[in-house]
Amino acid sequence: MSTEAARLDALRQLDLLDTPPSEAFDRITRMAAQLFRLPIAAVSLTDFDRQWFKSRVGVEHRSIPRERAPCAEVAETTDPLLIPDLLAHPCYQESLLARSGIRFYAGAPLVTRDGYALGAMCVLGTEPREATATEMSMLADLAAMVMSQIELQHAFGRIDPMSSLPNRLQFIEDLEDMARDLTAPERRLAVLVDLAGSEQINQAVRVLGPDFIDEQVRHVARQLRQVVGPQRRAYHVAATQFAFLARSGAEEEAYADRLAETLERLRGGDARFLAGATAGVAPFMLGETAPQDVLRIAHSAAQDARQAERRVGLFSSAQDAAHRRRFVLLDAFAEALEQPGQLRLVFQPRVDLASGRCNGAEALLRWRHPTLGDVSPGEFIPLVEQTALARPTTAWVLEQAMTQLAAWRRAGLDLRLSVNISATNLTEPDFAERVREGLARHGLEADWLELELTESAVMADAGQALAVLESLAGMGLRLAIDDFGTGYSSLSYLQRLPVHVVKIDRSFVQGLTEDGRRRSLVSAMIALLQDLGHRVVAEGVETDAVLDLLVGDGCDEAQGYLIGRPMAAKDLDAWLRARQEAVPAL
């Protein structure tokens, strides 16, 4: 490779050409113009046929031809260059600069650690003048500052070493710099390409090793450089995620269709791995939308596409609002666990259908946020169960439930209290022991407490769940399957689980009087479950007609608004005493 070819290669590896203006470089350029008291200064990079200005003061155009450009001589010789009067210089008196009215030029080379000159830090004037040795030394110092900034961006936090693409920090800085050049906000499209889902990546690393992922990343980086072309940049913004901007004026629907075709080409290399690549397209206002939000909404669109099993997803403000609310709720719920007053338990009674007596109640968690108001448990509980908050939430509920149960028992109310637990709790090796300690601390008999869990929670890790459930049952706790019929609904697994109660989901119970097939199904479920030795509870009972059918089918217990709505502990006390329900536990 010739010296000039090597120099150009070094320039291109730094990924500086045709990038947006940068305040980091502009500060140095302004300093140069002020120190020399000259109207023009520039960071000039010498391409094969042009001088391109990464930063400029007093110049409107972004580049000039390389031919007869003094900065080209600086790059070729790697030496400082001083021209007191271009019109008196035999080489430059007919140059574009001289014809444009430039008379004075001084330039210091921008030299890499390998000795290649990328161009020059230069100052220019419209009058002839001299430059002292001190001034030329200052210009060399400014050139060194420019090179330090280039190396800093490339080597320390701006260029990803795996892909050699600019990273997320550079994406953010470039958007900020592009916005500074605008006179008004401009509508643009941001694209985020997500190569694979986390589970797919984990499996690939487990089977093929991390080098396989690295090679795929390098392959896609090479492909993306070709896709976006020399006038735009692709960015490596996360381990297996890339971002870039569509061309100005792109229309999102049509662009999304073209992007889907592009993703097929990106599959190159190993199509089995990249078959799962998705992309998000997010419109935003350059100069108005924060760069961090641009990445966030593009990422959100890509994840929506993955969940919907589409190749490309368009950003949806409605979906984004839902995602943001979920995040806000989780963050606020974590605080609610630590701050008294927001969380509380309510209790819904359960009655024995043979005697009509209340033999227990279910503890239900409620949340009243100081600004959001009452948050539906149907909204926040599924979110909590998917996070690390599941463990402290169950711990909080159990502690409050045991405290209330102990108070009722001391008051002579022989109730059994049911508490819901999650799939996460069944993976905790110390869960059974913590329940045992709680019972002992509150002076409770184990069979006064009933733990409810769903079918799906049990089957998430059936082996681990069975071991925990056997430990709980072994200490005398009653166990219940909640929402039966909505999960796996396998009678075979019920034979293995040490459960005492099965609760038929409300979706089967409601509308029982209008649907003959549903009635037959519920009747069969009751008979089968009782044959397996389980006590059957019907949830969601709201009318006398439904209750009569359940009694006729021999259902053991019922729970629902007809029996009693969820209520505070003191209200349940009054409800029980009004019905004269202070009876021994069953």
Coordinates of C-alpha atoms in Angstrom, one line a residue:
M1 CA 0.0 0.0 0.0
S2 CA 1.4 3.4 -1.0
T3 CA 1.9 6.1 1.7
E4 CA -1.0 8.1 0.3
A5 CA -3.3 5.1 0.3
A6 CA -2.3 4.3 3.9
R7 CA -3.0 7.9 4.9
L8 CA -6.4 7.8 3.3
D9 CA -7.1 4.4 4.9
A10 CA -6.2 5.9 8.3
L11 CA -8.5 8.8 7.7
R12 CA -11.4 6.6 6.8
Q13 CA -10.9 4.3 9.8
L14 CA -11.5 7.3 12.1
D15 CA -14.9 7.8 10.5
L16 CA -14.7 11.6 10.4
L17 CA -15.5 12.5 6.8
D18 CA -19.1 13.7 6.2
T19 CA -20.0 13.7 9.8
P20 CA -22.1 16.5 11.5
P21 CA -20.4 19.5 13.0
S22 CA -19.2 19.0 16.5
E23 CA -19.0 21.5 19.3
A24 CA -16.0 19.7 20.7
F25 CA -14.1 20.7 17.5
D26 CA -15.8 24.0 17.0
R27 CA -14.5 25.3 20.4
I28 CA -10.9 24.7 19.2
T29 CA -11.6 26.4 15.8
R30 CA -13.1 29.5 17.4
M31 CA -10.0 29.6 19.7
A32 CA -7.7 29.6 16.7
A33 CA -9.5 32.4 15.0
Q34 CA -9.5 34.5 18.2
L35 CA -5.8 33.9 19.0
F36 CA -4.7 34.9 15.5
R37 CA -7.3 37.7 15.3
L38 CA -8.4 36.3 11.9
P39 CA -11.8 35.9 10.4
I40 CA -11.3 32.3 9.1
A41 CA -10.2 29.1 10.8
A42 CA -10.9 25.4 10.0
V43 CA -10.2 21.8 10.9
S44 CA -9.5 20.7 7.3
L45 CA -9.3 16.9 6.4
T46 CA -7.5 16.0 3.2
D47 CA -9.6 13.4 1.2
F48 CA -8.4 12.0 -2.1
D49 CA -10.0 14.8 -4.1
R50 CA -11.2 17.5 -1.6
Q51 CA -10.5 19.4 1.6
W52 CA -13.4 18.6 3.9
F53 CA -14.0 20.8 6.9
K54 CA -14.9 19.0 10.1
S55 CA -15.1 22.4 11.8
R56 CA -15.1 25.9 10.4
V57 CA -15.4 29.6 11.3
G58 CA -16.0 32.2 8.7
V59 CA -16.6 29.7 5.9
E60 CA -20.0 28.8 4.4
H61 CA -19.0 25.8 2.3
R62 CA -18.1 22.4 3.7
S63 CA -15.3 21.5 1.3
I64 CA -13.0 22.8 -1.5
P65 CA -11.1 20.9 -4.2
R66 CA -7.9 19.4 -3.0
E67 CA -5.9 20.7 -6.0
R68 CA -3.7 23.7 -5.0
A69 CA -5.1 23.7 -1.5
P70 CA -2.4 24.5 1.1
C71 CA -3.9 22.0 3.6
A72 CA -3.2 19.3 1.1
E73 CA 0.5 20.2 1.2
V74 CA 0.5 20.1 5.0
A75 CA -1.1 16.6 4.8
E76 CA 1.4 15.4 2.3
T77 CA 4.5 16.7 4.0
T78 CA 3.3 16.5 7.7
D79 CA 5.0 19.9 8.2
P80 CA 3.6 23.2 9.3
L81 CA 3.0 25.6 6.4
L82 CA 3.1 29.5 6.5
I83 CA 2.1 31.6 3.5
P84 CA 2.2 35.3 4.3
D85 CA 0.7 36.2 0.9
L86 CA -0.9 33.6 -1.4
L87 CA -0.8 36.1 -4.4
A88 CA 3.0 36.2 -4.0
H89 CA 3.4 32.4 -3.9
P90 CA 4.1 30.7 -7.2
C91 CA 2.1 27.6 -6.4
Y92 CA -1.0 29.2 -4.8
Q93 CA -1.4 32.5 -6.5
E94 CA -3.9 30.9 -8.9
S95 CA -5.5 28.7 -6.3
L96 CA -9.2 28.8 -5.4
L97 CA -8.4 30.4 -2.1
A98 CA -6.4 33.2 -3.7
R99 CA -9.1 33.9 -6.3
S100 CA -11.6 34.0 -3.4
G101 CA -9.7 36.9 -1.7
I102 CA -7.7 34.8 0.8
R103 CA -4.2 36.3 1.2
F104 CA -2.8 34.7 4.4
Y105 CA -2.6 31.0 5.3
A106 CA -1.0 29.2 8.2
G107 CA -1.6 25.5 8.9
A108 CA -0.3 22.9 11.3
P109 CA -0.6 19.1 10.5
L110 CA -3.1 16.8 12.2
V111 CA -0.8 13.8 12.7
T112 CA -1.9 10.4 14.0
R113 CA 0.2 8.3 16.3
D114 CA 1.3 6.2 13.3
G115 CA 2.6 9.4 11.6
Y116 CA -0.2 9.9 9.0
A117 CA -1.3 13.5 8.5
L118 CA -5.1 13.7 8.2
G119 CA -5.1 17.4 7.2
A120 CA -4.5 20.7 9.0
M121 CA -5.6 23.0 11.7
C122 CA -5.5 26.2 9.7
V123 CA -6.2 29.9 9.9
L124 CA -6.7 32.3 7.0
G125 CA -6.9 36.0 6.4
T126 CA -7.9 38.4 3.7
E127 CA -4.8 40.6 4.2
P128 CA -1.1 39.6 3.9
R129 CA 0.6 39.2 7.3
E130 CA 3.4 37.3 9.0
A131 CA 3.2 34.8 11.9
T132 CA 5.6 34.7 14.7
A133 CA 7.3 31.5 16.0
T134 CA 5.1 31.8 19.1
E135 CA 1.9 31.9 16.9
M136 CA 3.0 28.9 14.9
S137 CA 3.7 27.0 18.1
M138 CA 0.2 27.9 19.4
L139 CA -1.2 26.6 16.1
A140 CA 0.6 23.4 16.5
D141 CA -0.7 23.1 20.0
L142 CA -4.3 23.6 18.7
A143 CA -3.7 20.9 16.1
A144 CA -2.5 18.6 18.8
M145 CA -5.7 19.4 20.7
V146 CA -7.8 18.5 17.7
M147 CA -5.9 15.2 17.4
S148 CA -6.5 14.5 21.0
Q149 CA -10.2 15.0 20.6
I150 CA -10.2 12.7 17.5
E151 CA -8.3 10.0 19.4
L152 CA -10.5 10.5 22.5
Q153 CA -13.7 10.0 20.4
H154 CA -12.2 7.0 18.6
A155 CA -10.4 5.2 21.4
F156 CA -12.2 6.2 24.5
G157 CA -15.9 5.8 24.4
R158 CA -16.9 6.9 20.9
I159 CA -16.0 3.9 18.6
D160 CA -17.0 0.4 19.4
P161 CA -13.9 -1.8 19.2
M162 CA -15.9 -4.9 18.0
S163 CA -17.7 -3.3 15.0
S164 CA -15.5 -0.2 14.5
L165 CA -18.7 1.8 14.3
P166 CA -19.4 4.9 16.3
N167 CA -21.3 4.0 19.5
R168 CA -24.3 5.2 21.4
L169 CA -22.5 8.2 22.9
Q170 CA -21.5 9.3 19.5
F171 CA -25.0 8.9 18.2
I172 CA -26.3 11.2 20.9
E173 CA -23.5 13.8 20.3
D174 CA -24.1 13.7 16.5
L175 CA -27.8 14.4 16.9
E176 CA -27.0 17.3 19.2
D177 CA -24.5 18.6 16.7
M178 CA -26.9 18.2 13.7
A179 CA -29.6 20.1 15.6
R180 CA -27.3 23.1 16.1
D181 CA -27.1 23.5 12.3
L182 CA -30.9 23.7 11.9
T183 CA -32.8 26.9 11.7
A184 CA -36.0 25.0 12.6
P185 CA -36.8 21.5 13.9
E186 CA -36.8 18.9 11.1
R187 CA -38.8 15.7 10.9
R188 CA -36.6 12.6 10.6
L189 CA -36.8 8.8 11.0
A190 CA -34.5 6.9 13.3
V191 CA -34.0 3.2 12.8
L192 CA -32.9 0.6 15.4
V193 CA -31.9 -2.9 14.2
D194 CA -32.1 -5.6 16.9
L195 CA -30.3 -8.7 15.7
A196 CA -31.8 -11.2 18.0
G197 CA -33.8 -11.6 21.2
S198 CA -32.0 -12.1 24.5
E199 CA -33.0 -15.8 24.8
Q200 CA -31.7 -16.5 21.2
I201 CA -28.4 -14.8 22.0
N202 CA -28.1 -16.7 25.3
Q203 CA -28.6 -20.0 23.5
A204 CA -26.2 -19.1 20.7
V205 CA -23.5 -18.2 23.3
R206 CA -24.1 -21.4 25.2
V207 CA -23.8 -23.6 22.1
L208 CA -21.4 -21.7 19.8
G209 CA -19.6 -19.4 22.2
P210 CA -19.2 -15.6 22.3
D211 CA -16.9 -15.5 19.3
F212 CA -19.9 -16.5 17.1
I213 CA -21.9 -13.5 18.3
D214 CA -18.8 -11.2 17.7
E215 CA -18.5 -12.4 14.2
Q216 CA -22.2 -11.8 13.4
V217 CA -21.8 -8.3 14.8
R218 CA -18.8 -7.6 12.6
H219 CA -20.7 -9.0 9.6
V220 CA -23.7 -6.8 10.2
A221 CA -21.5 -3.8 10.8
R222 CA -19.9 -4.3 7.4
Q223 CA -23.3 -4.7 5.7
L224 CA -24.8 -1.6 7.4
R225 CA -21.9 0.5 6.2
Q226 CA -22.9 -0.4 2.7
V227 CA -26.6 0.1 3.3
V228 CA -26.4 3.6 4.7
G229 CA -23.7 4.7 2.3
P230 CA -20.8 7.2 2.7
Q231 CA -23.0 10.2 3.4
R232 CA -24.6 8.8 6.6
R233 CA -23.5 6.9 9.6
A234 CA -24.4 3.6 11.2
Y235 CA -24.0 3.3 15.0
H236 CA -23.4 0.3 17.2
V237 CA -25.6 1.4 20.1
A238 CA -25.8 -1.9 22.2
A239 CA -24.3 -5.4 22.1
T240 CA -26.4 -6.6 19.2
Q241 CA -28.2 -3.4 18.2
F242 CA -27.5 -0.8 15.5
A243 CA -29.0 2.5 14.7
F244 CA -29.0 5.0 11.8
L245 CA -31.1 7.8 10.4
A246 CA -33.1 7.4 7.2
R247 CA -32.5 10.0 4.5
S248 CA -34.3 13.3 5.0
G249 CA -37.9 13.3 3.7
A250 CA -38.4 9.5 4.1
E251 CA -42.0 8.5 4.6
E252 CA -42.4 6.0 7.4
E253 CA -44.8 3.5 5.9
A254 CA -43.0 3.2 2.6
Y255 CA -39.6 3.2 4.4
A256 CA -40.7 0.4 6.7
D257 CA -41.4 -1.8 3.6
R258 CA -38.0 -1.1 2.1
L259 CA -36.3 -1.7 5.5
A260 CA -38.0 -5.2 5.8
E261 CA -36.3 -6.1 2.5
T262 CA -33.0 -4.7 3.7
L263 CA -33.2 -6.9 6.8
E264 CA -33.4 -10.0 4.6
R265 CA -30.0 -9.0 3.0
L266 CA -28.5 -8.5 6.5
R267 CA -29.2 -12.1 7.3
G268 CA -26.0 -13.0 5.2
G269 CA -23.5 -15.0 7.3
D270 CA -25.6 -17.4 9.4
A271 CA -29.2 -16.9 8.5
R272 CA -30.3 -19.2 11.4
F273 CA -29.1 -16.6 13.9
L274 CA -30.1 -13.4 12.1
A275 CA -33.5 -14.8 11.0
G276 CA -34.9 -13.1 14.2
A277 CA -33.6 -9.7 13.4
T278 CA -36.2 -6.9 13.8
A279 CA -36.1 -3.2 13.3
G280 CA -38.0 -0.2 14.8
V281 CA -38.7 2.9 12.9
A282 CA -39.4 6.0 15.0
P283 CA -40.3 9.5 13.6
F284 CA -38.9 12.4 15.6
M285 CA -38.2 16.1 15.4
L286 CA -34.5 16.7 15.1
G287 CA -33.8 19.8 17.2
E288 CA -36.8 19.1 19.5
T289 CA -36.7 15.5 20.6
A290 CA -33.9 14.6 23.0
P291 CA -31.4 12.2 21.5
Q292 CA -31.8 9.7 24.3
D293 CA -35.6 9.7 23.6
V294 CA -34.9 9.0 19.9
L295 CA -33.0 5.8 20.9
R296 CA -35.7 4.9 23.4
I297 CA -38.6 5.1 21.0
A298 CA -36.7 3.3 18.2
H299 CA -35.9 0.5 20.7
S300 CA -39.5 0.4 21.8
A301 CA -40.7 0.0 18.2
A302 CA -38.2 -2.8 17.5
Q303 CA -39.3 -4.7 20.6
D304 CA -43.0 -4.2 19.7
A305 CA -42.1 -5.7 16.3
R306 CA -40.4 -8.7 18.0
Q307 CA -43.4 -9.3 20.3
A308 CA -45.8 -9.1 17.3
E309 CA -43.5 -11.4 15.3
R310 CA -43.1 -8.8 12.6
R311 CA -39.9 -7.9 10.8
V312 CA -40.3 -4.1 11.2
G313 CA -42.3 -2.1 13.7
L314 CA -43.4 1.5 13.5
F315 CA -43.3 3.5 16.7
S316 CA -46.8 3.8 18.4
S317 CA -47.3 6.6 20.9
A318 CA -50.2 4.6 22.4
Q319 CA -48.0 1.6 23.0
D320 CA -45.2 3.8 24.2
A321 CA -47.5 5.4 26.7
A322 CA -48.5 1.9 28.0
H323 CA -44.8 0.9 28.3
R324 CA -44.0 4.1 30.2
R325 CA -46.9 3.7 32.5
R326 CA -45.8 0.1 33.3
F327 CA -42.3 1.4 34.1
V328 CA -43.7 4.2 36.3
L329 CA -46.0 1.8 38.1
L330 CA -43.1 -0.6 38.9
D331 CA -40.9 2.2 40.1
A332 CA -43.7 3.6 42.2
F333 CA -44.6 0.2 43.6
A334 CA -41.1 -0.4 44.8
E335 CA -41.4 2.8 46.8
A336 CA -44.9 1.8 48.1
L337 CA -43.4 -1.3 49.6
E338 CA -41.1 0.9 51.7
Q339 CA -43.5 3.7 52.6
P340 CA -46.5 2.9 54.9
G341 CA -50.0 4.0 53.8
Q342 CA -50.1 3.1 50.1
L343 CA -50.6 -0.6 50.2
R344 CA -53.4 -2.4 52.1
L345 CA -55.2 -5.7 52.2
V346 CA -58.9 -6.2 51.7
F347 CA -60.7 -9.5 52.4
Q348 CA -63.3 -11.3 50.3
P349 CA -65.4 -13.9 52.2
R350 CA -65.9 -17.5 51.0
V351 CA -68.9 -19.5 52.1
D352 CA -69.6 -23.2 52.5
L353 CA -72.6 -24.0 50.2
A354 CA -73.9 -26.9 52.3
S355 CA -74.3 -24.8 55.5
G356 CA -74.2 -21.2 54.2
R357 CA -71.6 -20.4 56.7
C358 CA -68.4 -18.3 56.0
N359 CA -65.4 -20.5 56.6
G360 CA -62.7 -18.3 55.3
A361 CA -61.6 -15.2 53.3
E362 CA -59.1 -14.4 50.6
A363 CA -56.6 -11.6 51.3
L364 CA -56.3 -9.3 48.3
L365 CA -53.7 -6.6 47.8
R366 CA -54.8 -3.0 47.0
W367 CA -52.7 0.0 46.1
R368 CA -53.7 3.7 46.4
H369 CA -50.9 5.9 45.0
P370 CA -50.8 9.5 46.3
T371 CA -51.0 11.0 42.8
L372 CA -52.1 8.1 40.5
G373 CA -55.0 7.2 42.8
D374 CA -56.3 3.6 43.0
V375 CA -54.3 1.4 40.7
S376 CA -56.1 -1.8 39.6
P377 CA -54.6 -5.0 40.9
G378 CA -55.2 -6.4 37.4
E379 CA -52.7 -3.9 36.1
F380 CA -50.0 -3.8 38.7
I381 CA -49.9 -7.4 40.0
P382 CA -49.0 -9.1 36.7
L383 CA -46.2 -6.5 36.3
V384 CA -44.9 -7.1 39.8
E385 CA -44.9 -10.9 39.4
Q386 CA -42.5 -10.6 36.4
T387 CA -39.9 -8.7 38.4
A388 CA -37.7 -9.1 41.5
L389 CA -40.4 -7.2 43.4
A390 CA -42.5 -10.5 43.5
R391 CA -40.5 -11.7 46.6
P392 CA -40.8 -8.6 48.8
T393 CA -44.4 -8.2 47.7
T394 CA -45.4 -11.7 48.8
A395 CA -43.4 -11.1 52.0
W396 CA -45.4 -7.9 52.7
V397 CA -48.7 -9.6 52.0
L398 CA -47.9 -12.6 54.2
E399 CA -46.8 -10.4 57.1
Q400 CA -50.0 -8.3 56.9
A401 CA -52.2 -11.3 56.4
M402 CA -50.7 -13.2 59.3
T403 CA -51.0 -10.1 61.6
Q404 CA -54.7 -9.8 60.7
L405 CA -55.4 -13.5 61.0
A406 CA -53.8 -13.6 64.5
A407 CA -56.0 -10.6 65.5
W408 CA -59.2 -12.4 64.3
R409 CA -58.2 -15.6 66.1
R410 CA -57.7 -13.7 69.3
A411 CA -61.1 -12.1 68.8
G412 CA -62.7 -15.5 68.5
L413 CA -63.3 -15.5 64.7
D414 CA -62.3 -18.9 63.5
L415 CA -61.5 -18.0 59.9
R416 CA -59.0 -19.5 57.5
L417 CA -57.2 -16.9 55.4
S418 CA -56.1 -17.4 51.8
V419 CA -53.1 -15.6 50.4
N420 CA -51.9 -15.6 46.8
I421 CA -48.3 -16.4 45.9
S422 CA -46.5 -16.2 42.6
A423 CA -44.4 -18.5 40.4
T424 CA -41.3 -16.6 41.6
N425 CA -42.0 -17.6 45.2
L426 CA -41.9 -21.3 44.2
T427 CA -38.3 -20.8 43.0
E428 CA -37.1 -19.5 46.3
P429 CA -35.3 -22.2 48.2
D430 CA -36.1 -20.6 51.6
F431 CA -39.7 -19.8 50.9
A432 CA -41.2 -22.6 53.0
E433 CA -38.9 -21.8 55.9
R434 CA -39.9 -18.1 55.8
V435 CA -43.5 -19.1 55.9
R436 CA -42.8 -21.4 58.9
E437 CA -41.0 -18.6 60.7
G438 CA -43.9 -16.2 60.1
L439 CA -46.5 -18.6 61.5
A440 CA -44.4 -19.2 64.6
R441 CA -43.8 -15.5 65.1
H442 CA -47.6 -14.7 65.0
G443 CA -48.6 -17.8 67.0
L444 CA -50.7 -19.3 64.2
E445 CA -51.5 -22.9 63.4
A446 CA -50.4 -23.9 59.9
D447 CA -53.8 -25.0 58.7
W448 CA -55.3 -21.6 59.5
L449 CA -53.4 -20.3 56.4
E450 CA -54.1 -21.3 52.8
L451 CA -51.7 -20.4 50.0
E452 CA -53.2 -20.0 46.5
L453 CA -51.2 -20.3 43.3
T454 CA -52.2 -20.6 39.6
E455 CA -51.7 -23.6 37.3
S456 CA -49.2 -21.7 35.2
A457 CA -47.1 -20.8 38.3
V458 CA -46.8 -24.5 39.1
M459 CA -45.9 -25.6 35.6
A460 CA -43.3 -22.8 35.1
D461 CA -40.9 -25.1 36.9
A462 CA -42.9 -28.2 37.9
G463 CA -40.0 -30.0 39.6
Q464 CA -39.0 -27.1 41.8
A465 CA -42.6 -26.1 42.5
L466 CA -43.5 -29.7 43.6
A467 CA -40.6 -29.7 46.1
V468 CA -41.6 -26.4 47.6
L469 CA -45.3 -27.3 47.7
E470 CA -44.5 -30.6 49.5
S471 CA -42.5 -28.7 52.1
L472 CA -45.5 -26.3 52.7
A473 CA -48.0 -29.1 52.8
G474 CA -45.7 -31.1 55.1
M475 CA -45.9 -28.3 57.8
G476 CA -49.7 -28.5 57.6
L477 CA -50.6 -25.5 55.3
R478 CA -53.5 -25.8 53.0
L479 CA -52.8 -25.3 49.3
A480 CA -55.2 -24.1 46.6
I481 CA -55.0 -24.0 42.8
D482 CA -56.4 -20.6 41.7
D483 CA -58.1 -19.8 38.4
F484 CA -58.4 -23.5 37.4
G485 CA -59.2 -24.0 33.8
T486 CA -57.3 -21.0 32.4
G487 CA -53.8 -22.6 32.5
Y488 CA -52.7 -26.1 31.6
S489 CA -55.9 -27.7 33.0
S490 CA -54.2 -31.1 33.3
L491 CA -55.9 -33.4 35.7
S492 CA -52.8 -35.6 35.6
Y493 CA -50.6 -33.0 37.3
L494 CA -53.3 -32.4 40.0
Q495 CA -52.7 -36.0 41.1
R496 CA -49.1 -35.2 41.9
L497 CA -49.6 -31.9 43.7
P498 CA -50.4 -31.8 47.5
V499 CA -53.3 -29.4 47.0
H500 CA -56.5 -29.4 49.0
V501 CA -58.6 -26.8 47.2
V502 CA -59.2 -26.1 43.5
K503 CA -60.9 -22.8 42.6
I504 CA -62.8 -22.8 39.3
D505 CA -62.1 -19.5 37.4
R506 CA -64.8 -16.9 37.2
S507 CA -64.7 -17.0 33.4
F508 CA -66.4 -20.4 33.6
V509 CA -68.9 -19.4 36.4
Q510 CA -70.2 -16.2 35.0
G511 CA -72.9 -16.7 32.4
L512 CA -73.5 -20.2 33.6
T513 CA -77.3 -19.9 33.3
E514 CA -77.2 -18.8 29.7
D515 CA -74.7 -21.4 28.3
G516 CA -75.7 -25.0 28.5
R517 CA -72.3 -26.2 27.3
R518 CA -70.5 -24.1 30.0
R519 CA -72.9 -25.5 32.6
S520 CA -72.1 -29.1 31.5
L521 CA -68.4 -28.3 31.6
V522 CA -68.5 -26.8 35.1
S523 CA -70.6 -29.7 36.4
A524 CA -68.1 -32.2 35.0
M525 CA -65.1 -30.2 36.5
I526 CA -66.7 -30.2 39.9
A527 CA -67.3 -34.0 39.8
L528 CA -63.9 -34.8 38.5
L529 CA -62.1 -32.6 41.0
Q530 CA -64.0 -34.0 43.9
D531 CA -63.3 -37.5 42.8
L532 CA -59.6 -36.6 42.9
G533 CA -60.1 -35.6 46.6
H534 CA -60.2 -31.8 46.2
R535 CA -62.5 -29.3 47.7
V536 CA -64.0 -27.1 44.9
V537 CA -64.6 -23.4 45.1
A538 CA -66.5 -21.4 42.4
E539 CA -65.1 -17.9 41.9
G540 CA -67.1 -14.9 40.5
V541 CA -70.5 -15.9 41.8
E542 CA -72.7 -12.8 41.2
T543 CA -76.4 -14.0 40.9
D544 CA -78.7 -16.3 42.8
A545 CA -79.4 -18.3 39.7
V546 CA -75.7 -19.2 39.3
L547 CA -75.5 -20.0 43.0
D548 CA -78.5 -22.4 42.8
L549 CA -76.9 -24.2 39.9
L550 CA -73.6 -24.6 41.8
V551 CA -75.5 -25.9 44.8
G552 CA -77.3 -28.4 42.6
D553 CA -74.0 -29.6 41.2
G554 CA -72.6 -30.2 44.6
C555 CA -69.9 -27.5 44.6
D556 CA -68.3 -27.1 48.0
E557 CA -67.8 -23.3 48.3
A558 CA -68.5 -20.1 46.5
Q559 CA -66.8 -16.7 46.4
G560 CA -68.0 -13.6 44.5
Y561 CA -69.9 -10.3 44.7
L562 CA -73.2 -12.1 45.6
I563 CA -71.5 -13.4 48.7
G564 CA -69.5 -10.3 49.6
R565 CA -67.2 -7.8 47.9
P566 CA -63.6 -7.4 49.0
M567 CA -63.7 -5.3 52.1
A568 CA -61.5 -3.9 54.9
A569 CA -60.9 -6.0 57.9
K570 CA -63.2 -4.0 60.2
D571 CA -66.0 -4.3 57.6
L572 CA -65.5 -8.0 57.4
D573 CA -65.8 -8.2 61.1
A574 CA -69.2 -6.4 60.9
W575 CA -70.3 -8.5 58.0
L576 CA -69.5 -11.7 59.9
R577 CA -71.2 -10.7 63.1
A578 CA -74.3 -9.5 61.2
R579 CA -74.5 -13.1 59.8
Q580 CA -73.6 -14.6 63.1
E581 CA -70.7 -16.4 61.5
A582 CA -68.4 -16.8 64.4
V583 CA -68.0 -20.5 63.9
P584 CA -65.0 -23.0 64.4
A585 CA -62.7 -23.5 61.5
L586 CA -63.5 -26.4 59.2

